[in-house]
Amino acid sequence: MSNDQYLMTNNLSDIINKPVRTDLVIATRYVNLFYGDFQALKGITLEIFPNTVTALIGPSGCGKSTYLRLFNRMNDLIDGVKITGNIIVDGEDIYAPETDVVELRRKVGMVFQKPNPFPKSIFENVAYGLRVNGVNDKKFIQAKVEQSLVRSALWDEVKDKLKKSAFELSGGQQQRLCIARALAVEPSVVLMDEPASALDPISTAKIEELIYELKKNYTIIIVTHNMQQAGRVSDTTAFFYLGELIEYGDTKEIFTNPKDKKTQNYITGRFG
Amino acid sequence: MKTDRKLHLARQRKQVIAFNLFRILSITVVAILFIILSFIIFNGIKVISWEFLTAMPKEGMTKGGIFPAIVGTLCLISGSMLFAGPVGVLSAIYINEYTRDGVLKRFIKLMTNNLAGIPSIVFGLFGMSLFVNTLGFGDSIIAGSFTLGLLTLPVVIRTTEESLKSVPDSFRHGSYALGGTKLQTIRKVVLPIAFPNIITGLILSIGRVSGETAPILFTVAAYFLPKLPHSIFDQVMALPYHLYVISTSGTNITESRPMAYGTALVLIAIVLIVNISANGLRKYFGNKVKMN
Ligand SMILES: Nc1ncnc2c1ncn2[C@@H]1O[C@H](COP(=O)(O)OP(=O)(O)O)[C@@H](O)[C@H]1O
Ligand SMILES: [Mg+2]
């Protein structure tokens, strides 16, 4: 990406000139994203603190997934995407030319909306990230796979059938396997895009519990459609509407005392 | 109410007529295929014997066997697949995984599709001019294999492309999100999933290779050569050409007629065996991919 793409389209020199805080795990500064001519994100500035869960909420199509994909550069895979602004992870501008995208994606894990385990064994699914990152030590891989499955609260259910196909697991188990797979490479940030939307209530509850646990060791950003879920699992909440960040703050605050009318309408279910 | 009912009946009648028409047509097609097949089996089975399958042709190809033609055809099948397999699969990977939608991709697609439409005799001429003459291979297994390989290349590319396309992007994204490179994603995720279908496509195109006459006519096929090849630069006999020879220009056509049916039966059997094994392989690898 060339340097001039970092130039702001709007005249917001105050934001540009403000030094970037490097203690933040994640921050975006005046980020615009275009799919061709369509602007999906409009000047999003946001700071996310370590070991918190941040919920991204908002009606369908408001740009939550698009925003989430900024942090592991998955938008790069889509033709015709143009991004301006700064996106900081671990104090580094991840869209700088010298960024190693592969390294970034190891550091910033992702769990997708629909469970997408590979058509491999349960063990190989979790080991995959290690293998592609050049880890060959069998003992280490074994230990790491077990640790990740324990952390994703799946170990007890699969420890006797690690060699079985991941497709034999239920949807909820598959999603926890995908979380284990992401954890195995020791990310510092985990992105989750509606991770429970395809699951039954019991599996959803398990995933939520898990998110709460994971917060101790990871910074989590989760997109959710479900207000109650956002209220239950997150510390901070960001409300998006038509590509704009309308309101961002403490989850309790947002849910009990939203400052913006649009936020209030959305939370009380008047649109969405 | 009454007119409604009439309309309803009329509609129903049309349905019935259309349904029966389709049924009759498809039964006819199956019947024709069945008749051809039984005709060849009925006439060919009489000459099939151990000797027919393993002996050299004798007495102006009216007696003896077709062993060298079987060996020749097997050589050409393997040779053309050794060439078209890797080249076709790699091209398809390039087209499907590396090129973005655009002019280049459309151009490559257009070319491969047009290549598929070229009559096989043209490939024969081209193969003769390039492999036999220009490159100096002479009439040989290698010239014939390259020619046949070129002929099936578009099919291999297209079936491989389809197999790759049928791998959902969610698997690719899962791999990228874990820090997999493009090459790792293709090698460790995409190809294993697409493999059963790729193999099936490859094997099915063997069916086409084994039956082609025109491309081998000027590049490898020998009229009468009662010995086995020693190297890839040797000429061989081949089943389809042998069939053509003994049914049109042999020394004694009426006397070699049963041999012709026998040869046809062997050719059909090879294609059939290949197709059945394609199915088996796909099932085998299909299970293996899941278990892996
Ligand atoms: N690959 C894409 N190409 C073009 N437009 C897209 C693409 N993905 C998303 N969009 C558009 O960008 C907007 C935001 O989409 P998305 O981030 O998926 O919203 P959300 O996750 O909040 O439902 C939508 O209007 C959507 O149609
Ligand atoms: Mg979304």
Coordinates of C-alpha atoms in Angstrom, one line a residue, chain B residues 17-273:
Chain B
I17 CA -47.7 -35.9 -22.2
A18 CA -44.5 -34.1 -21.5
F19 CA -43.5 -36.6 -18.9
N20 CA -44.1 -39.5 -21.2
L21 CA -42.3 -37.9 -24.0
F22 CA -39.2 -37.4 -21.9
R23 CA -39.4 -40.9 -20.6
I24 CA -39.7 -42.4 -24.1
L25 CA -36.7 -40.3 -25.3
S26 CA -34.5 -41.3 -22.4
I27 CA -35.5 -45.0 -22.7
T28 CA -34.7 -44.8 -26.4
V29 CA -31.2 -43.4 -25.7
V30 CA -30.5 -46.1 -23.1
A31 CA -31.8 -48.8 -25.4
I32 CA -29.6 -47.7 -28.3
L33 CA -26.6 -47.7 -26.0
F34 CA -27.6 -51.1 -24.7
I35 CA -27.9 -52.5 -28.2
I36 CA -24.5 -51.2 -29.4
L37 CA -22.9 -52.6 -26.3
S38 CA -24.5 -56.0 -26.5
F39 CA -23.7 -56.2 -30.2
I40 CA -20.1 -55.6 -29.6
I41 CA -20.0 -57.9 -26.6
F42 CA -21.9 -60.6 -28.5
N43 CA -19.6 -60.5 -31.5
G44 CA -16.4 -59.8 -29.6
I45 CA -16.6 -62.3 -26.8
K46 CA -16.2 -65.2 -29.2
V47 CA -12.6 -64.2 -30.0
I48 CA -11.5 -63.2 -26.5
S49 CA -9.1 -65.8 -25.2
W50 CA -5.8 -65.8 -23.4
E51 CA -4.1 -66.0 -26.7
F52 CA -6.0 -63.1 -28.1
L53 CA -5.0 -60.9 -25.2
T54 CA -1.3 -62.0 -25.0
A55 CA -0.1 -63.0 -28.4
M56 CA 1.3 -61.1 -31.3
P57 CA -1.0 -60.7 -34.4
K58 CA -0.4 -63.4 -37.0
E59 CA -1.1 -64.2 -40.6
G60 CA -1.9 -60.7 -41.8
M61 CA -3.6 -59.8 -38.6
T62 CA -6.4 -62.3 -39.1
K63 CA -5.1 -64.6 -36.4
G64 CA -3.1 -64.4 -33.2
G65 CA -3.7 -61.6 -30.7
I66 CA -3.6 -57.9 -30.1
F67 CA -1.0 -57.9 -27.3
P68 CA 1.2 -55.1 -28.8
A69 CA -1.8 -52.9 -29.4
I70 CA -2.9 -53.3 -25.7
V71 CA 0.6 -52.5 -24.5
G72 CA 0.8 -49.6 -26.9
T73 CA -2.5 -48.1 -25.7
L74 CA -1.5 -48.5 -22.1
C75 CA 1.8 -46.8 -22.9
L76 CA 0.0 -43.9 -24.5
I77 CA -2.4 -43.5 -21.7
S78 CA 0.3 -43.3 -19.1
G79 CA 2.5 -41.1 -21.2
S80 CA -0.2 -38.6 -22.0
M81 CA -1.3 -38.5 -18.4
L82 CA 2.2 -38.0 -17.1
F83 CA 2.3 -34.9 -19.3
A84 CA -1.3 -33.6 -19.1
G85 CA -1.7 -34.4 -15.4
P86 CA 0.9 -32.1 -13.9
V87 CA 0.7 -29.4 -16.5
G88 CA -3.1 -29.3 -16.5
V89 CA -3.4 -29.4 -12.7
L90 CA -0.7 -26.7 -12.2
S91 CA -2.4 -24.5 -14.9
A92 CA -5.7 -24.9 -13.2
I93 CA -4.2 -24.0 -9.8
Y94 CA -2.7 -20.9 -11.4
I95 CA -5.9 -19.9 -13.0
N96 CA -8.2 -20.5 -10.1
E97 CA -6.0 -19.6 -7.1
Y98 CA -3.6 -17.0 -8.4
T99 CA -5.2 -14.9 -11.2
R100 CA -7.8 -12.4 -10.1
D101 CA -11.0 -12.0 -12.2
G102 CA -10.0 -9.9 -15.1
V103 CA -8.8 -9.8 -18.7
L104 CA -6.0 -12.3 -18.3
K105 CA -8.2 -14.9 -16.6
R106 CA -10.9 -14.5 -19.3
F107 CA -8.3 -14.8 -22.0
I108 CA -6.9 -18.0 -20.6
K109 CA -10.4 -19.4 -20.2
L110 CA -11.3 -18.5 -23.7
M111 CA -8.1 -20.2 -25.0
T112 CA -8.6 -23.4 -23.1
N113 CA -12.2 -23.6 -24.1
N114 CA -11.3 -23.1 -27.8
L115 CA -8.5 -25.6 -27.5
A116 CA -11.2 -28.1 -26.3
G117 CA -13.2 -27.5 -29.5
I118 CA -10.4 -28.2 -32.0
P119 CA -10.9 -31.4 -33.9
S120 CA -8.5 -34.1 -32.9
I121 CA -7.1 -34.6 -36.4
V122 CA -5.8 -31.1 -36.1
F123 CA -3.9 -32.0 -33.0
G124 CA -2.6 -35.0 -34.9
L125 CA -1.2 -32.7 -37.6
F126 CA 0.2 -30.3 -35.1
G127 CA 1.8 -33.1 -33.1
M128 CA 3.4 -34.5 -36.3
S129 CA 4.8 -31.2 -37.3
L130 CA 6.1 -30.2 -33.8
F131 CA 7.0 -33.4 -32.0
V132 CA 7.7 -35.8 -34.8
N133 CA 9.5 -33.5 -37.2
T134 CA 10.6 -30.2 -35.6
L135 CA 11.7 -31.8 -32.3
G136 CA 12.9 -34.9 -34.1
F137 CA 11.2 -37.5 -31.9
G138 CA 10.0 -39.4 -35.0
D139 CA 7.0 -41.6 -34.8
S140 CA 7.3 -42.5 -31.2
I141 CA 5.5 -43.1 -27.9
I142 CA 6.8 -39.7 -26.7
A143 CA 5.4 -37.8 -29.7
G144 CA 2.1 -39.6 -29.4
S145 CA 1.9 -39.0 -25.7
F146 CA 2.5 -35.3 -26.0
T147 CA 0.0 -35.0 -28.8
L148 CA -2.7 -36.9 -26.8
G149 CA -1.7 -35.0 -23.7
L150 CA -2.3 -31.7 -25.5
L151 CA -5.6 -32.9 -26.7
T152 CA -6.8 -33.7 -23.1
L153 CA -5.1 -30.7 -21.5
P154 CA -8.2 -28.5 -21.8
V155 CA -10.4 -31.2 -20.2
V156 CA -7.9 -31.7 -17.4
I157 CA -7.7 -28.0 -16.8
R158 CA -11.4 -27.5 -16.8
T159 CA -12.2 -30.4 -14.5
T160 CA -9.4 -29.4 -12.1
E161 CA -10.7 -25.8 -12.1
E162 CA -14.1 -27.0 -11.3
S163 CA -12.8 -29.2 -8.4
L164 CA -10.9 -26.2 -7.0
K165 CA -13.8 -23.9 -7.4
S166 CA -16.0 -26.3 -5.4
V167 CA -13.7 -26.0 -2.4
P168 CA -15.5 -23.4 -0.2
D169 CA -13.6 -20.2 0.5
S170 CA -14.3 -20.6 4.2
F171 CA -11.5 -23.3 4.3
R172 CA -9.1 -20.9 2.6
H173 CA -10.0 -18.1 4.9
G174 CA -9.6 -20.4 7.9
S175 CA -6.1 -21.2 6.8
Y176 CA -5.1 -17.6 6.0
A177 CA -6.5 -16.5 9.4
L178 CA -4.0 -18.9 11.1
G179 CA -1.1 -17.4 9.3
G180 CA -1.0 -19.9 6.4
T181 CA 0.6 -18.6 3.2
K182 CA -1.1 -18.9 -0.1
L183 CA 1.1 -21.9 -1.1
Q184 CA 0.5 -23.6 2.3
T185 CA -3.2 -23.0 2.0
I186 CA -3.3 -24.5 -1.5
R187 CA -1.1 -27.5 -0.6
K188 CA -2.5 -28.4 2.8
V189 CA -6.1 -27.4 2.6
V190 CA -7.4 -26.8 -1.0
L191 CA -5.6 -29.6 -2.8
P192 CA -6.4 -32.4 -0.3
I193 CA -10.1 -31.4 -0.5
A194 CA -10.2 -31.1 -4.3
F195 CA -8.0 -34.2 -4.8
P196 CA -10.7 -36.8 -5.2
N197 CA -12.4 -34.8 -7.9
I198 CA -9.2 -33.9 -9.6
I199 CA -8.2 -37.6 -9.8
T200 CA -11.6 -38.5 -11.1
G201 CA -11.4 -35.8 -13.9
L202 CA -7.9 -37.1 -14.8
I203 CA -9.0 -40.7 -15.0
L204 CA -12.1 -39.8 -17.0
S205 CA -10.0 -38.0 -19.6
I206 CA -8.0 -41.2 -19.9
G207 CA -11.2 -42.7 -21.5
R208 CA -11.0 -40.1 -24.2
V209 CA -7.3 -40.6 -24.7
S210 CA -7.6 -44.4 -25.1
G211 CA -10.1 -44.1 -27.9
E212 CA -8.6 -41.4 -30.0
T213 CA -7.3 -42.4 -33.4
A214 CA -6.6 -39.2 -35.3
P215 CA -3.9 -37.8 -33.0
I216 CA -1.9 -41.0 -33.0
L217 CA -2.2 -41.6 -36.7
F218 CA 0.8 -39.5 -37.7
T219 CA 2.6 -39.5 -34.4
V220 CA 3.1 -43.0 -33.1
A221 CA 0.7 -45.6 -34.3
A222 CA 2.2 -48.5 -36.3
Y223 CA 0.2 -50.4 -38.9
F224 CA 1.8 -53.7 -38.0
L225 CA 4.5 -54.1 -35.4
P226 CA 4.6 -57.5 -33.7
K227 CA 7.0 -56.6 -30.9
L228 CA 7.0 -54.6 -27.8
P229 CA 8.6 -51.1 -27.5
H230 CA 12.0 -50.8 -25.8
S231 CA 12.0 -47.1 -25.2
I232 CA 9.8 -44.0 -25.4
F233 CA 11.3 -43.3 -28.8
D234 CA 9.8 -46.5 -30.3
Q235 CA 6.7 -46.8 -32.3
V236 CA 3.8 -48.9 -31.0
M237 CA 0.5 -50.3 -32.2
A238 CA -2.6 -48.9 -30.5
L239 CA -6.0 -50.4 -30.1
P240 CA -8.1 -47.7 -31.9
Y241 CA -5.8 -47.6 -34.9
H242 CA -5.5 -51.4 -35.0
L243 CA -9.3 -51.5 -35.0
Y244 CA -9.4 -49.1 -37.9
V245 CA -6.7 -51.0 -39.8
I246 CA -8.2 -54.5 -39.5
S247 CA -11.7 -53.3 -40.3
T248 CA -10.9 -51.1 -43.3
S249 CA -7.5 -51.9 -44.8
G250 CA -6.2 -55.1 -43.5
T251 CA -5.1 -58.0 -45.7
N252 CA -8.4 -59.8 -45.4
I253 CA -11.2 -57.7 -43.9
T254 CA -13.9 -60.4 -43.7
E255 CA -11.6 -62.8 -42.1
S256 CA -10.4 -60.3 -39.5
R257 CA -13.9 -59.1 -38.7
P258 CA -14.2 -61.1 -35.5
M259 CA -10.8 -59.8 -34.4
A260 CA -12.1 -56.3 -34.9
Y261 CA -15.0 -56.9 -32.6
G262 CA -12.7 -58.4 -30.1
T263 CA -10.5 -55.4 -30.3
A264 CA -13.4 -53.1 -29.8
L265 CA -14.5 -55.1 -26.8
V266 CA -11.1 -54.8 -25.2
L267 CA -11.0 -51.1 -25.8
I268 CA -14.5 -50.7 -24.2
A269 CA -13.4 -52.8 -21.3
I270 CA -10.4 -50.7 -20.7
V271 CA -12.5 -47.5 -20.7
L272 CA -15.0 -49.2 -18.4
I273 CA -12.4 -50.4 -16.0

